[in-house]
């Protein structure tokens, strides 16, 4: 029965080729990028699954990243694996990673003729690895601004979310999934580890317009701005708005995992500004923009404290922004509270 279901399913490889054929004049480069990401994710997923067994996988690498955060061994492994897979295909001219200080230009002849760059958070939520909780990878693809054949520049990476050609994430959870968009809806693929293939399991994903889950680190509550505190009080109240109230609080501390649950069930994820972190914690380029592209394609919304995430032009590769993302009605309501406070 399971075998029968699998035989009828579309693999991610088939899906990529089929959808590529619907774009006249497509060069296939984007398909090769997705294929490189798919390959790297299988290696990372396999490694993560062994984390509890192999001491050399768990724990700190002893180094810090550009943001002063402790790098886990798996952060470093995932970073190297994705970057190597992407550079080996000769289909991107540069990559920027949350784990590296600056972008890397692939300046060999083949890569340098490519038209795309990739931005990546290779292992999001990595502080959860040692406790066997879901983690993820987030990626984003842009067309380069500089001319082909020239070395890539910072300007190629500092593009607003609206310019994304593709974005997606891997979630390494009870199963490994790839969810991505190329601007034509969102599709999810589940990895079958026995066969080594991702199958289309969640076609045309849509987030419910309303939800009953809110996800935020409530330990920081006292230092949130008043409208965010008011919205959280609203979530906790039993005031009837036609959905289940009070809402459920669910916070894993792995953005991809919190996002994925809310995408499927309906909900809102918030990482607001705090007194000590006036820009919040999450990075615009590696985390917020790609997930904003996905949520908008799924019918939801993503905003910062003053406007749409996809409209923000980054001024720094590692820029942080307050981040609110999820079901349309929930984000609308929070936004109204923020607007009426200004
Ligand atoms: P990371 O990319 O270094 O893992 O940091 C991002 C993570 C998100 O996955 C998660 O939602 C957030 O940080 C949790 O932060 P906090 O512990 O402050 O709630
Ligand atoms: Mg992250």
Coordinates of C-alpha atoms and ligand atoms in Angstrom, one line a residue:
X1 CA 0.0 0.0 0.0
X2 CA 2.8 2.4 1.0
X3 CA 4.7 1.2 -2.1
X4 CA 1.7 1.9 -4.3
X5 CA 1.3 5.4 -2.9
X6 CA 5.0 6.1 -3.5
X7 CA 4.9 4.9 -7.1
X8 CA 2.1 7.3 -7.8
X9 CA 3.9 10.3 -6.3
X10 CA 5.8 13.0 -8.1
X11 CA 9.4 13.4 -7.0
X12 CA 10.9 16.8 -6.4
X13 CA 13.2 16.2 -9.4
X14 CA 10.2 15.5 -11.7
X15 CA 8.3 18.5 -10.3
X16 CA 11.2 20.9 -10.9
X17 CA 11.6 19.8 -14.5
X18 CA 7.8 19.9 -15.1
X19 CA 7.5 23.4 -13.7
X20 CA 10.7 24.6 -15.4
X21 CA 9.1 23.6 -18.8
X22 CA 6.2 26.0 -18.1
X23 CA 8.6 29.0 -18.3
X24 CA 9.5 29.7 -22.0
X25 CA 13.2 30.2 -22.5
X26 CA 14.2 28.9 -19.1
X27 CA 17.9 28.0 -19.0
X28 CA 17.6 25.4 -16.3
X29 CA 20.0 27.2 -14.0
X30 CA 17.4 27.6 -11.2
X31 CA 16.6 23.9 -11.4
X32 CA 20.2 23.1 -10.9
X33 CA 20.4 25.3 -7.9
X34 CA 17.4 23.5 -6.4
X35 CA 19.0 20.2 -7.2
X36 CA 22.3 21.2 -5.4
X37 CA 20.3 22.3 -2.4
X38 CA 18.4 19.0 -2.5
X39 CA 21.6 17.0 -2.5
X40 CA 23.2 19.0 0.3
X41 CA 20.1 18.7 2.4
X42 CA 20.2 14.9 2.2
X43 CA 23.8 14.9 3.5
X44 CA 22.9 17.3 6.3
X45 CA 19.8 15.4 7.2
X46 CA 21.7 12.1 7.4
X47 CA 24.3 13.8 9.6
X48 CA 21.7 15.3 11.9
X49 CA 20.0 12.0 12.4
X50 CA 23.3 10.6 13.8
X51 CA 23.8 13.5 16.2
X52 CA 22.9 11.6 19.3
X53 CA 25.4 8.8 18.5
X54 CA 28.5 10.5 17.3
X55 CA 30.3 12.8 19.7
X56 CA 32.2 14.5 16.9
X57 CA 28.8 15.9 15.6
X58 CA 27.4 17.4 18.8
X59 CA 28.4 20.5 20.6
X60 CA 30.3 23.7 20.0
X61 CA 33.0 24.0 17.3
X62 CA 34.8 26.4 19.7
X63 CA 34.4 29.3 17.2
X64 CA 32.0 32.3 17.0
X65 CA 30.2 33.6 13.9
X66 CA 30.2 37.2 12.8
X67 CA 27.4 37.9 15.2
X68 CA 29.3 36.7 18.2
X69 CA 27.2 33.6 18.4
X70 CA 28.7 30.2 19.4
X71 CA 29.1 28.0 16.2
X72 CA 28.0 24.4 16.7
X73 CA 29.9 21.7 14.8
X74 CA 26.8 21.0 12.8
X75 CA 26.5 24.8 11.9
X76 CA 30.0 24.5 10.3
X77 CA 29.3 21.2 8.7
X78 CA 26.0 22.4 7.1
X79 CA 27.6 25.6 6.0
X80 CA 30.4 23.8 4.2
X81 CA 28.1 21.2 2.7
X82 CA 25.6 23.7 1.2
X83 CA 28.4 26.0 -0.1
X84 CA 30.4 23.1 -1.7
X85 CA 27.3 21.6 -3.3
X86 CA 26.3 25.0 -4.8
X87 CA 29.8 25.9 -6.0
X88 CA 30.3 22.4 -7.6
X89 CA 27.4 22.8 -10.0
X90 CA 28.7 25.9 -11.6
X91 CA 25.3 27.6 -11.5
X92 CA 25.8 30.5 -9.0
X93 CA 28.3 33.3 -9.0
X94 CA 28.3 33.8 -5.2
X95 CA 26.8 32.9 -1.9
X96 CA 26.2 34.7 1.4
X97 CA 25.8 32.7 4.6
X98 CA 24.7 33.6 8.1
X99 CA 27.8 31.7 9.3
X100 CA 30.3 33.8 7.3
X101 CA 31.5 37.3 7.8
X102 CA 31.1 38.3 4.2
X103 CA 29.8 36.9 0.9
X104 CA 31.9 34.5 -1.1
X105 CA 32.5 35.2 -4.8
X106 CA 32.8 32.1 -7.0
X107 CA 35.1 33.7 -9.5
X108 CA 36.1 30.6 -11.6
X109 CA 35.2 31.0 -15.2
X110 CA 32.0 28.8 -15.2
X111 CA 30.5 30.1 -11.9
X112 CA 31.2 33.7 -12.8
X113 CA 29.1 33.4 -15.9
X114 CA 26.1 32.4 -13.8
X115 CA 23.2 34.7 -13.2
X116 CA 22.1 33.8 -9.7
X117 CA 23.4 34.4 -6.1
X118 CA 22.2 32.4 -3.1
X119 CA 21.7 33.6 0.5
X120 CA 21.5 30.9 3.2
X121 CA 21.0 30.2 6.9
X122 CA 22.5 26.7 6.7
X123 CA 21.3 25.5 10.1
X124 CA 18.6 27.5 11.7
X125 CA 17.8 26.8 15.4
X126 CA 21.1 25.0 15.9
X127 CA 21.0 25.5 19.7
X128 CA 18.3 22.8 19.5
X129 CA 20.5 20.1 18.0
X130 CA 21.9 18.8 21.3
X131 CA 18.4 18.2 22.6
X132 CA 17.0 16.4 19.6
X133 CA 14.6 19.2 18.5
X134 CA 13.8 20.1 14.9
X135 CA 16.2 22.4 13.1
X136 CA 16.2 23.7 9.5
X137 CA 17.9 25.4 6.6
X138 CA 16.5 28.6 4.9
X139 CA 17.6 29.8 1.4
X140 CA 16.9 32.6 -1.0
X141 CA 17.9 33.0 -4.7
X142 CA 18.3 36.4 -6.5
X143 CA 19.4 37.4 -10.0
X144 CA 22.7 39.2 -9.8
X145 CA 22.8 43.0 -10.4
X146 CA 26.4 43.1 -11.7
X147 CA 27.2 41.9 -15.3
X148 CA 28.0 38.3 -15.9
X149 CA 31.7 37.6 -16.0
X150 CA 32.5 40.3 -13.4
X151 CA 33.1 39.3 -9.7
X152 CA 29.9 39.6 -7.6
X153 CA 29.6 42.6 -5.4
X154 CA 27.7 43.4 -2.1
X155 CA 25.0 45.0 -4.2
X156 CA 24.1 41.5 -5.7
X157 CA 23.2 40.4 -2.2
X158 CA 21.5 43.5 -0.7
X159 CA 18.3 43.2 -2.6
X160 CA 14.8 43.6 -1.2
X161 CA 12.6 40.5 -0.7
X162 CA 10.4 41.4 -3.7
X163 CA 13.3 40.7 -6.0
X164 CA 13.6 37.0 -4.9
X165 CA 13.5 34.4 -7.7
X166 CA 13.0 31.5 -5.3
X167 CA 13.0 30.8 -1.6
X168 CA 12.6 27.8 0.5
X169 CA 13.5 25.9 3.6
X170 CA 14.3 22.4 4.8
X171 CA 12.9 21.2 8.1
X172 CA 14.8 18.3 9.7
X173 CA 12.0 17.1 12.0
X174 CA 10.1 13.8 12.5
X175 CA 10.6 13.7 8.8
X176 CA 12.8 15.9 6.5
X177 CA 10.8 18.2 4.3
X178 CA 11.7 20.7 1.5
X179 CA 9.2 23.5 1.1
X180 CA 9.9 26.1 -1.7
X181 CA 8.4 28.7 -4.0
X182 CA 9.5 30.2 -7.3
X183 CA 6.7 32.8 -7.1
X184 CA 4.0 30.5 -8.3
X185 CA 2.6 29.0 -5.1
X186 CA 4.3 26.9 -2.4
X187 CA 4.9 23.2 -2.6
X188 CA 6.2 20.8 0.1
X189 CA 8.1 17.6 -0.5
X190 CA 8.8 14.9 2.1
X191 CA 12.0 12.9 2.1
X192 CA 11.7 9.1 2.0
X193 CA 15.0 8.0 3.6
X194 CA 14.7 4.4 2.4
X195 CA 14.7 5.5 -1.2
X196 CA 16.6 8.7 -0.8
X197 CA 14.0 10.8 -2.7
X198 CA 11.8 13.8 -1.9
X199 CA 8.1 13.2 -2.9
X200 CA 5.5 15.9 -3.4
X201 CA 3.4 15.6 -0.2
X202 CA 2.0 19.1 0.3
X203 CA 1.0 20.5 -3.1
X204 CA -0.1 24.2 -3.3
X205 CA 0.2 25.0 0.4
X206 CA -2.1 27.7 1.8
X207 CA -2.0 29.1 5.3
X208 CA -5.4 29.4 6.9
X209 CA -6.6 33.1 6.9
X210 CA -7.1 32.9 10.6
X211 CA -5.4 30.8 13.2
X212 CA -5.4 30.0 16.9
X213 CA -1.7 29.7 17.7
X214 CA 0.8 32.4 18.7
X215 CA 4.5 31.8 18.8
X216 CA 6.8 34.2 20.7
X217 CA 9.5 34.0 23.3
X218 CA 7.3 35.2 26.2
X219 CA 10.4 35.4 28.5
X220 CA 11.0 38.8 26.8
X221 CA 7.5 40.0 27.3
X222 CA 8.3 42.8 29.7
X223 CA 10.6 44.5 27.2
X224 CA 8.2 44.3 24.2
X225 CA 6.6 47.5 23.0
X226 CA 3.0 48.2 24.2
X227 CA 1.2 47.2 21.0
X228 CA 2.9 43.8 20.9
X229 CA 2.0 43.3 24.6
X230 CA -1.6 44.3 23.9
X231 CA -1.7 41.7 21.0
X232 CA -0.4 39.0 23.3
X233 CA -3.0 39.9 25.9
X234 CA -5.6 39.6 23.1
X235 CA -4.3 36.1 22.2
X236 CA -4.6 35.1 25.8
X237 CA -8.1 36.5 26.4
X238 CA -11.2 34.5 25.9
X239 CA -12.9 37.4 24.0
X240 CA -14.7 35.6 21.1
X241 CA -13.7 36.4 17.6
X242 CA -15.1 33.4 15.8
X243 CA -12.0 31.3 16.3
X244 CA -11.0 29.2 19.3
X245 CA -10.0 31.5 22.2
X246 CA -7.7 31.8 24.1
X247 CA -5.2 30.9 21.4
X248 CA -2.6 28.3 22.1
X249 CA 1.0 29.4 22.8
X250 CA 3.5 27.2 20.9
X251 CA 7.2 28.2 20.8
X252 CA 9.9 25.7 19.8
X253 CA 12.8 28.2 19.4
X254 CA 13.6 26.9 15.9
X255 CA 12.2 29.4 13.5
X256 CA 11.7 26.9 10.7
X257 CA 9.8 24.5 12.9
X258 CA 7.6 27.2 14.4
X259 CA 7.0 28.7 10.9
X260 CA 6.2 25.3 9.4
X261 CA 3.6 24.4 12.1
X262 CA 1.9 27.8 11.7
X263 CA 1.9 27.5 7.9
X264 CA 0.0 24.3 8.1
X265 CA -2.3 25.0 11.1
X266 CA -2.7 28.8 11.0
X267 CA -1.0 31.0 13.5
X268 CA 1.4 33.9 14.0
X269 CA 5.2 33.9 14.8
X270 CA 6.7 37.0 16.4
X271 CA 10.2 38.1 17.1
X272 CA 9.7 41.7 18.2
X273 CA 12.2 44.4 19.2
X274 CA 13.2 44.3 22.8
X275 CA 14.9 47.0 25.0
X276 CA 18.3 45.3 24.6
X277 CA 17.8 44.3 21.0
X278 CA 16.0 47.2 19.3
X279 CA 16.0 45.3 15.9
X280 CA 15.0 42.0 17.3
X281 CA 17.1 38.9 16.7
X282 CA 16.3 37.5 13.2
X283 CA 18.2 38.4 10.1
X284 CA 16.4 40.1 7.2
X285 CA 18.4 38.5 4.4
X286 CA 18.8 34.9 5.7
X287 CA 15.6 34.3 7.6
X288 CA 12.9 37.0 7.3
X289 CA 12.9 37.7 3.5
X290 CA 12.8 34.1 2.3
X291 CA 10.0 33.1 4.8
X292 CA 8.1 36.3 3.9
X293 CA 8.2 35.3 0.2
X294 CA 6.9 31.8 1.1
X295 CA 4.1 33.1 3.4
X296 CA 2.9 35.6 0.9
X297 CA 2.8 32.9 -1.8
X298 CA 0.8 30.8 0.7
X299 CA -1.7 33.7 1.3
X300 CA -0.3 35.0 4.6
X301 CA 1.6 38.1 5.6
X302 CA 5.0 39.1 7.0
X303 CA 5.7 42.6 8.4
X304 CA 8.3 44.4 10.5
X305 CA 7.3 47.3 12.9
X306 CA 6.6 49.6 10.0
X307 CA 5.6 47.8 6.9
X308 CA 6.1 44.8 4.7
X309 CA 9.3 42.7 5.1
X310 CA 9.6 42.2 1.3
X311 CA 9.8 46.0 0.8
X312 CA 12.9 46.5 3.0
X313 CA 16.2 47.0 1.2
X314 CA 18.9 45.6 3.3
X315 CA 21.8 47.9 4.2
X316 CA 23.9 45.1 5.7
X317 CA 24.3 41.4 5.0
X318 CA 23.6 40.5 8.7
X319 CA 20.9 43.2 9.4
X320 CA 18.3 42.2 12.0
X321 CA 14.6 43.3 11.9
X322 CA 11.6 42.9 14.2
X323 CA 9.6 40.1 12.5
X324 CA 5.9 39.1 12.5
X325 CA 4.7 36.4 10.1
X326 CA 1.7 34.2 9.7
X327 CA -2.1 34.1 9.0
X328 CA -3.4 37.2 7.3
X329 CA -6.1 38.1 9.8
X330 CA -3.7 37.7 12.7
X331 CA -1.0 39.9 11.2
X332 CA -3.6 42.5 10.1
X333 CA -4.8 42.7 13.7
X334 CA -1.3 43.1 15.2
X335 CA -0.5 45.7 12.5
X336 CA -3.6 47.8 13.4
X337 CA -2.5 47.9 17.1
X338 CA 1.0 49.0 16.0
X339 CA -0.4 51.6 13.7
X340 CA -2.8 53.1 16.2
X341 CA 0.0 53.4 18.7
X342 CA 2.1 55.7 16.4
Ligands
LIG1 P1 20.1 30.9 14.7 O1 19.9 31.1 13.2 O2 21.4 31.3 15.2 O3 19.7 29.5 15.1 O4 19.0 31.9 15.5 C1 17.7 32.0 15.1 C2 16.8 31.3 16.1 C3 15.5 31.0 15.5 O5 15.5 29.7 14.9 C4 14.6 31.0 16.7 O6 13.2 31.2 16.4 C5 15.2 32.1 17.5 O7 16.5 32.1 17.2 C6 15.0 31.8 19.0 O8 15.6 32.8 19.7 P2 15.3 33.0 21.3 O9 16.1 31.9 22.0 O10 15.8 34.3 21.7 O11 13.8 32.8 21.5
LIG2 MG1 18.7 31.2 11.9

